[in-house]
Short mmCIF file of C-alpha atoms in Angstrom, two decimals:
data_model
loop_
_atom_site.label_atom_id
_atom_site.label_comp_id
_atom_site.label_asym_id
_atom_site.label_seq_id
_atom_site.Cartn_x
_atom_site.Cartn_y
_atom_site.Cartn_z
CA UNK T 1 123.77 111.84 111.45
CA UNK T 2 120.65 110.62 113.58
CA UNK T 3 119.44 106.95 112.90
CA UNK T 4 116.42 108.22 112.62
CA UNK T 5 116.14 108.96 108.92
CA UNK T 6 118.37 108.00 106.28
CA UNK T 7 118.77 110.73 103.46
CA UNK T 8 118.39 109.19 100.02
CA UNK T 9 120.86 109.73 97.27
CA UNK T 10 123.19 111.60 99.44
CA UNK T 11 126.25 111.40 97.82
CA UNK T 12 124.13 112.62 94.34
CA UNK T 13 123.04 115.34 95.67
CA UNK T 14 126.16 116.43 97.57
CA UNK T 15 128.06 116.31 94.17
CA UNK T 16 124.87 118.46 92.19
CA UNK T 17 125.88 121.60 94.71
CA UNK T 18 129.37 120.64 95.10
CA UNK T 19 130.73 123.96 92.95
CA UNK T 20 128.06 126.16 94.68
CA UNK T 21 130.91 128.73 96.23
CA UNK T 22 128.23 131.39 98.19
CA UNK T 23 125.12 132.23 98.20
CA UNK T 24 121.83 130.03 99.86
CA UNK T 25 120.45 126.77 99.54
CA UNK T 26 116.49 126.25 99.95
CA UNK T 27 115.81 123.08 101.34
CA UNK T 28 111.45 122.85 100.49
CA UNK T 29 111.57 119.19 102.89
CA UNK T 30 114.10 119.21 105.66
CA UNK T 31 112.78 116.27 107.27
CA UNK T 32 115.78 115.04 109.99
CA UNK T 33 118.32 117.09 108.50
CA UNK T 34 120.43 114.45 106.52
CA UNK T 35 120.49 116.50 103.26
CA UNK T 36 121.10 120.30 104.68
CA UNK T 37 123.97 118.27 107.26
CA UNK T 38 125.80 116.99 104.22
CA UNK T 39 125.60 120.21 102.27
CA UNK T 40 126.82 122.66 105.30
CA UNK T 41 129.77 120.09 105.75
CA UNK T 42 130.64 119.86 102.20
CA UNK T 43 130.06 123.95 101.15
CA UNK T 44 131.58 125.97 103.91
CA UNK T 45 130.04 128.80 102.62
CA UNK T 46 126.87 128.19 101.98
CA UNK T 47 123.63 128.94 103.75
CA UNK T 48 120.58 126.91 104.25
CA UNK T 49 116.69 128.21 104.27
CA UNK T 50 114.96 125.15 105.46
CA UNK T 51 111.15 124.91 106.07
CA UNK T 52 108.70 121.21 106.75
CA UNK T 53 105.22 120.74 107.39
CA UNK T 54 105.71 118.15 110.13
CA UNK T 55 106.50 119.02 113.92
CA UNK T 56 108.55 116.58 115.00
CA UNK T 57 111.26 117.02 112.39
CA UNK T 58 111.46 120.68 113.05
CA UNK T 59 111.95 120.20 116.62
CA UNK T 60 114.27 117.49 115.88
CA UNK T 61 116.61 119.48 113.37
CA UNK T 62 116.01 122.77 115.75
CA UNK T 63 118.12 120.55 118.44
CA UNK T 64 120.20 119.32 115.57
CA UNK T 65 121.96 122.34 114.28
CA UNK T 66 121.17 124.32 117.69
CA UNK T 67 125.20 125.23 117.09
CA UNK T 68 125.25 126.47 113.17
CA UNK T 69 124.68 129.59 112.59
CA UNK T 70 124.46 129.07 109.01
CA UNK T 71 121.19 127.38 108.67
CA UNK T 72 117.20 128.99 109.30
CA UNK T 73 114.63 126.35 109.93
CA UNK T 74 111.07 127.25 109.58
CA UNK T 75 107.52 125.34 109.94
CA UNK T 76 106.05 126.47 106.87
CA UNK T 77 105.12 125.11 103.35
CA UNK T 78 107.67 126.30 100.12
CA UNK T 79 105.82 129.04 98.57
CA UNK T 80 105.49 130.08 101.95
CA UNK T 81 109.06 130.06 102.76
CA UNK T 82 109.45 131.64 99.63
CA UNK T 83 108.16 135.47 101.07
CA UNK T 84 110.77 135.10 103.72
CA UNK T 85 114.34 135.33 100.98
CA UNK T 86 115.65 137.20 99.12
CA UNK T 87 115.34 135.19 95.10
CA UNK T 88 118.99 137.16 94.23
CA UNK T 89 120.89 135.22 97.35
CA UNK T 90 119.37 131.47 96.11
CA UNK T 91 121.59 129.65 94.21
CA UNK T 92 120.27 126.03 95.08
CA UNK T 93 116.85 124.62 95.59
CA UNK T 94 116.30 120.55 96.95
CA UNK T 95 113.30 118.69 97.57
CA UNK T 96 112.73 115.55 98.76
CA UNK T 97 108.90 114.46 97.58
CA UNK T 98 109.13 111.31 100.85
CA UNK T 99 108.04 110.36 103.86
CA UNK T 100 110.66 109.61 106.48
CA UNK T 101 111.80 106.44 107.89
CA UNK T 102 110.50 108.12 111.32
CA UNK T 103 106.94 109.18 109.94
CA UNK T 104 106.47 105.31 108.72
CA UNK T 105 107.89 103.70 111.65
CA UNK T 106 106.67 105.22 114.16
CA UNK T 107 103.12 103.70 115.60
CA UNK T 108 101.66 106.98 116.87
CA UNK T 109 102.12 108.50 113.01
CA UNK T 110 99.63 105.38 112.01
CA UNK T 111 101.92 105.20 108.54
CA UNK T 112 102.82 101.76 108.54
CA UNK T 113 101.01 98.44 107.46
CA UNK T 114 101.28 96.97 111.01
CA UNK T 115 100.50 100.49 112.73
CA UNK T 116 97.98 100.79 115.80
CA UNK T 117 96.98 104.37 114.59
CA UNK T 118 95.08 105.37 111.46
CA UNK T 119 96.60 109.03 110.81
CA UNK T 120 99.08 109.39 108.37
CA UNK T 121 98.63 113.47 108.29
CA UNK T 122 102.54 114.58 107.78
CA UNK T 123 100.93 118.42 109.50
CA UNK T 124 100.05 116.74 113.33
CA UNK T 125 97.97 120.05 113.38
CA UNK T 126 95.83 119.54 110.02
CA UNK T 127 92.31 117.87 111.40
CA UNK T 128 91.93 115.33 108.21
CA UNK T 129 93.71 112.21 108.86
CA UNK T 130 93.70 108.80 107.02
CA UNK T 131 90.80 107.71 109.20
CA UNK T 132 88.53 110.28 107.47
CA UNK T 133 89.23 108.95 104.30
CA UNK T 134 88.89 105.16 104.85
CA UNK T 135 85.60 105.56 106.89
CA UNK T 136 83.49 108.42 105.63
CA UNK T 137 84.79 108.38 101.88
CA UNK T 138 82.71 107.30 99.15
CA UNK T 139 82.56 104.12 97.22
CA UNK T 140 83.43 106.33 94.11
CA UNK T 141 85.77 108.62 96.06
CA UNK T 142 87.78 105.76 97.18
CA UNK T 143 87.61 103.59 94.13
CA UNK T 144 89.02 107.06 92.26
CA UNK T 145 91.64 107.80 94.78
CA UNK T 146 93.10 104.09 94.47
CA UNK T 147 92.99 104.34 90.79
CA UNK T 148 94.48 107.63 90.46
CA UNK T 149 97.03 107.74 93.29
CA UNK T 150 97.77 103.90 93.41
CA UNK T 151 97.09 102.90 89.74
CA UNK T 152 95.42 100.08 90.71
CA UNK T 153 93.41 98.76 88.21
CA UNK T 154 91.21 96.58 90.89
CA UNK T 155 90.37 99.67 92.37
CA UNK T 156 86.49 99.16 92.87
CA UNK T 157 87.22 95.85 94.37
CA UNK T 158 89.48 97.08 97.15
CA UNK T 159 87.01 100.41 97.96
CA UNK T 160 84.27 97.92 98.13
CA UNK T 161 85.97 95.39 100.70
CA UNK T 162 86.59 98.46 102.79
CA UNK T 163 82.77 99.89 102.76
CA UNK T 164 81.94 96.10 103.59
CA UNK T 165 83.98 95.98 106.48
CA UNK T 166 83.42 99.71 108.18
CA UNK T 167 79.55 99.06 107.89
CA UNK T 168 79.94 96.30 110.42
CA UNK T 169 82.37 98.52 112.13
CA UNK T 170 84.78 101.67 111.95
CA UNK T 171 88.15 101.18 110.96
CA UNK T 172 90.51 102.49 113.34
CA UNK T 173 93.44 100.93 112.36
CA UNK T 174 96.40 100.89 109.88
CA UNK T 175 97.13 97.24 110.87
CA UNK T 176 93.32 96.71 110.46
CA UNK T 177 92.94 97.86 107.31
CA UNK T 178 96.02 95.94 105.93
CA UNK T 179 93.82 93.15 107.13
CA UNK T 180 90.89 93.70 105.14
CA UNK T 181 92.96 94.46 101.68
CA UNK T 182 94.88 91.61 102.13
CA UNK T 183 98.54 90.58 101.01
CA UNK T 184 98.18 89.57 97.62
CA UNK T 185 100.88 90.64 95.35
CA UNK T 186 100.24 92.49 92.03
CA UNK T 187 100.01 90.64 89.24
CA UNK T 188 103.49 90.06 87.76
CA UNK T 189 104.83 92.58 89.95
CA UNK T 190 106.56 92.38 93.67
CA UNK T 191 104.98 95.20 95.07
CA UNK T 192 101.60 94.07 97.30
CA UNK T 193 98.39 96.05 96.77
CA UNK T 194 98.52 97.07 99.87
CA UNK T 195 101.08 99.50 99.82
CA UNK T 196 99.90 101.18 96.94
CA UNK T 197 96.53 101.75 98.69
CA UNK T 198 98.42 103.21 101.76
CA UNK T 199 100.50 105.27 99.27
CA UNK T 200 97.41 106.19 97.60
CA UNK T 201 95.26 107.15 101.41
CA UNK T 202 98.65 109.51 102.28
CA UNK T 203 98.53 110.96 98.97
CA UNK T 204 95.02 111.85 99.10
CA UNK T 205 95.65 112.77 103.03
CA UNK T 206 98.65 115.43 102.46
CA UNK T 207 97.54 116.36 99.06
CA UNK T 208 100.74 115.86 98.26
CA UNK T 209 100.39 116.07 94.42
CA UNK T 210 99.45 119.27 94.95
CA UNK T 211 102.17 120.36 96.98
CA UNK T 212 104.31 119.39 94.45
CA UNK T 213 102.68 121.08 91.69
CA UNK T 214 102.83 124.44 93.67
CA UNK T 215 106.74 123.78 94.58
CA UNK T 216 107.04 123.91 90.67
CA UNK T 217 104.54 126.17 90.04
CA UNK T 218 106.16 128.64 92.58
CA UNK T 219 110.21 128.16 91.62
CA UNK T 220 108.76 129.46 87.98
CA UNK T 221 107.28 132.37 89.38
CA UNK T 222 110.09 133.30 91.34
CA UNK T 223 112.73 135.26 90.89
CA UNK T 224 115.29 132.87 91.32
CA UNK T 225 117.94 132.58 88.41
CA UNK T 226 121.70 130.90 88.19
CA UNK T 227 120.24 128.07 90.63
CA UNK T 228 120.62 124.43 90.44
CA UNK T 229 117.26 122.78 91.62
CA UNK T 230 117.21 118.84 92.87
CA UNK T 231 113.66 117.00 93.01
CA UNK T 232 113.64 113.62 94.53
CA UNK T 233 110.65 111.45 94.02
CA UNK T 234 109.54 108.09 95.16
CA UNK T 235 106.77 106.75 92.93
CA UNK T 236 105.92 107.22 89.04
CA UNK T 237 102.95 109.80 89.89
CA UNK T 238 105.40 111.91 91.16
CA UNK T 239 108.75 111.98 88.85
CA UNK T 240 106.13 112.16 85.93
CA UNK T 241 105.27 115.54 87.54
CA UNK T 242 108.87 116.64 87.83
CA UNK T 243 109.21 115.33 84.38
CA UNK T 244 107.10 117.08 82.57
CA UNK T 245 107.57 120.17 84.21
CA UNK T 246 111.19 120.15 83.67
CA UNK T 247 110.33 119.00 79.75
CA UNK T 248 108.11 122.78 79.66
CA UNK T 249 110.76 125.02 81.72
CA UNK T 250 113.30 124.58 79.06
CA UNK T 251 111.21 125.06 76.09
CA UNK T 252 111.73 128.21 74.51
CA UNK T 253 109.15 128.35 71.59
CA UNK T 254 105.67 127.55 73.73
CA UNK T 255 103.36 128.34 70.32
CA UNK T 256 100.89 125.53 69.87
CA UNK T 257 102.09 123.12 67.24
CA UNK T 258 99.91 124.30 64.62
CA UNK T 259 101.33 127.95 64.28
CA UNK T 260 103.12 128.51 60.97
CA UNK T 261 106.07 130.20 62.65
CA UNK T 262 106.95 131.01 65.69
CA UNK T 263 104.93 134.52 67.42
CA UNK T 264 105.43 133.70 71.13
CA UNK T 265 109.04 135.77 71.13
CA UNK T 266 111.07 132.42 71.44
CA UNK T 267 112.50 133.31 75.10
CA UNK T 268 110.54 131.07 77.24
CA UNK T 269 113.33 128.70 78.81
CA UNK T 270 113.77 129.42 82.18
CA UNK T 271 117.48 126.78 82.09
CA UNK T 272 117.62 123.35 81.53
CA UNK T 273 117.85 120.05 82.20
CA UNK T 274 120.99 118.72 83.65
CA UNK T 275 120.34 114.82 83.84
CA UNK T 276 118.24 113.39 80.47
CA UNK T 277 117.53 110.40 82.85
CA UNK T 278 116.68 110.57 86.34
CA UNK T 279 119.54 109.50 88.88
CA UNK T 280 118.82 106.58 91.01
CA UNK T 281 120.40 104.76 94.06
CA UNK T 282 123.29 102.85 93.19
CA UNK T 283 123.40 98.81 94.25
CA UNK T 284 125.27 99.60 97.77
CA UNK T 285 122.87 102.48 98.68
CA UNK T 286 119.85 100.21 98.10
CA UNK T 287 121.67 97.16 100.01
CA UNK T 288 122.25 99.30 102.83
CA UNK T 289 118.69 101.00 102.37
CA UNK T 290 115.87 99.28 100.62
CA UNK T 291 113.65 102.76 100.39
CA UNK T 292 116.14 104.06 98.46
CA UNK T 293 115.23 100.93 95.81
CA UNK T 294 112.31 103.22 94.37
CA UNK T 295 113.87 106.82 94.69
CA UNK T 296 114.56 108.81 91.59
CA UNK T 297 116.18 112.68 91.30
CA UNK T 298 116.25 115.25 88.89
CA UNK T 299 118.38 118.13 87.81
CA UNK T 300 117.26 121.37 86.76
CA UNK T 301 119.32 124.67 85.93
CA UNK T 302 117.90 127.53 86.18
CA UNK T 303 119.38 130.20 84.14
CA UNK T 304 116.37 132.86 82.85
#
């Protein structure tokens, strides 16, 4: 595997598809491969369906498994991908809800605190980057995108540093920005403001809330049954999403709590969860890896 990216929870998710005999895997986030490498290695007869938003990583993993036949990479979103299999051949679905090592490193992707750029659109195609939202937002657009996406309480204070210091001039930079917001810690808490804003910028940037929500939204709709379906997150917004959703696919009675007894048929469960707490990196992963520190994955069966 490439030093480019290091695949979170690998082991965990290696072991969640470990008894998967035939059949195909969809992997929604591909990124550099790590994930769909370990699987192919450890299922010798399992298939891959693999699909990413971001160019680089496709052209990357293209190169990467140039020689096995038994994966399909695709630049497309998942419900997307999803028109292109057959739901009766899926028997595993992973996602991993992060931005690569690669993507924040990298200067030209303007990710990163110290960056020279001020992008941070995972699609290099997609127009709206990062620079969009710091310069032309609102003061109540970006005090409600910090405060939604970063949960910062202080939220008016940063969007008004940041409307201060464009009107004297644009802000062009990641490294710039980091600047103006400062390096302040939050209060009883080791994570810096800062990052939380960035978080928040990419968030609003990739709309990736949404993309999540459609993932979910579109492995209900499907077809798919007798799959096992991993969701990695990286930040409380997100595995709150998975959370819940996972909470609703296995109910079976969905009648509002007020109904005497039960009229909705009782057959709503579409599986259930395998893991009442979600998994998280063990001491050596996060030693070797600190973005790992923060990751969390959930386990869904799907069995309709």
């Amino acid at each position: 595997m490439s030093n480019l990216h290091i695949p979170v929870l690998l082991d965990e998710v290696v072991k969640s598809f470990i008894n998967l005999k035939n059949g195909v895997i969809l992997d929604a986030t591909l990124g550099y491969g790590g994930h769909s490498s370990a699987i192919i290695k450890s299922n010798p007869n399992i298939k891959i369906i693999a699909c990413d938003r971001d160019n680089m990583a496709i052209e990357y993993c293209k190169n990467l498994f140039k020689n096995e036949k038994r994966i399909e990479i695709y630049k497309s979103n998942f419900s997307n991908l999803l028109n292109l299999i057959n739901p009766n051949e899926v028997c595993g679905i992973l996602a991993d809800i992060g931005v690569s090592s690669l993507q924040l490193d990298l200067d030209e992707r303007g990710f990163g605190l110290n960056s020279t750029k001020l992008d941070m659109r995972m699609d290099k195609n997609q127009k709206f980057s990062a620079k969009d939202v710091v310069n032309l937002y609102s003061f109540e657009q970006l005090s409600e995108i910090f405060f939604k996406f970063g949960e910062l309480t202080n939220s008016k204070q940063i969007a008004q540093k940041i409307i201060s210091a464009r009107e004297k001039n644009p802000i062009n930079s990641a490294k710039e920005l980091s600047q103006i917001i400062g390096s302040n810690n939050i209060k009883n808490r080791q994570t810096k403001q800062v990052v939380l804003v960035f978080q928040a910028i990419r968030i609003e940037v990739n709309k990736e809330l949404d993309e999540l929500s459609n993932l979910l939204k579109n492995i209900k709709n499907s077809k798919i049954n007798n799959a096992i379906c991993d969701i990695i997150t990286f930040h409380s917004l997100e595995d709150r999403i998975v959370k819940n959703t996972f909470k609703e696919w296995e109910k079976s009675c969905i009648c509002p709590e007020f109904a005497i007894k039960c009229e909705c048929g009782n057959n709503h469960a579409i599986g259930k969860i395998l893991n009442k707490k979600p998994i998280t990196a063990s001491n050596l992963e996060i030693k070797a890896n600190s973005r790992s520190s923060c990751a969390k994955m959930r386990i869904f069966e799907i069995k309709r």
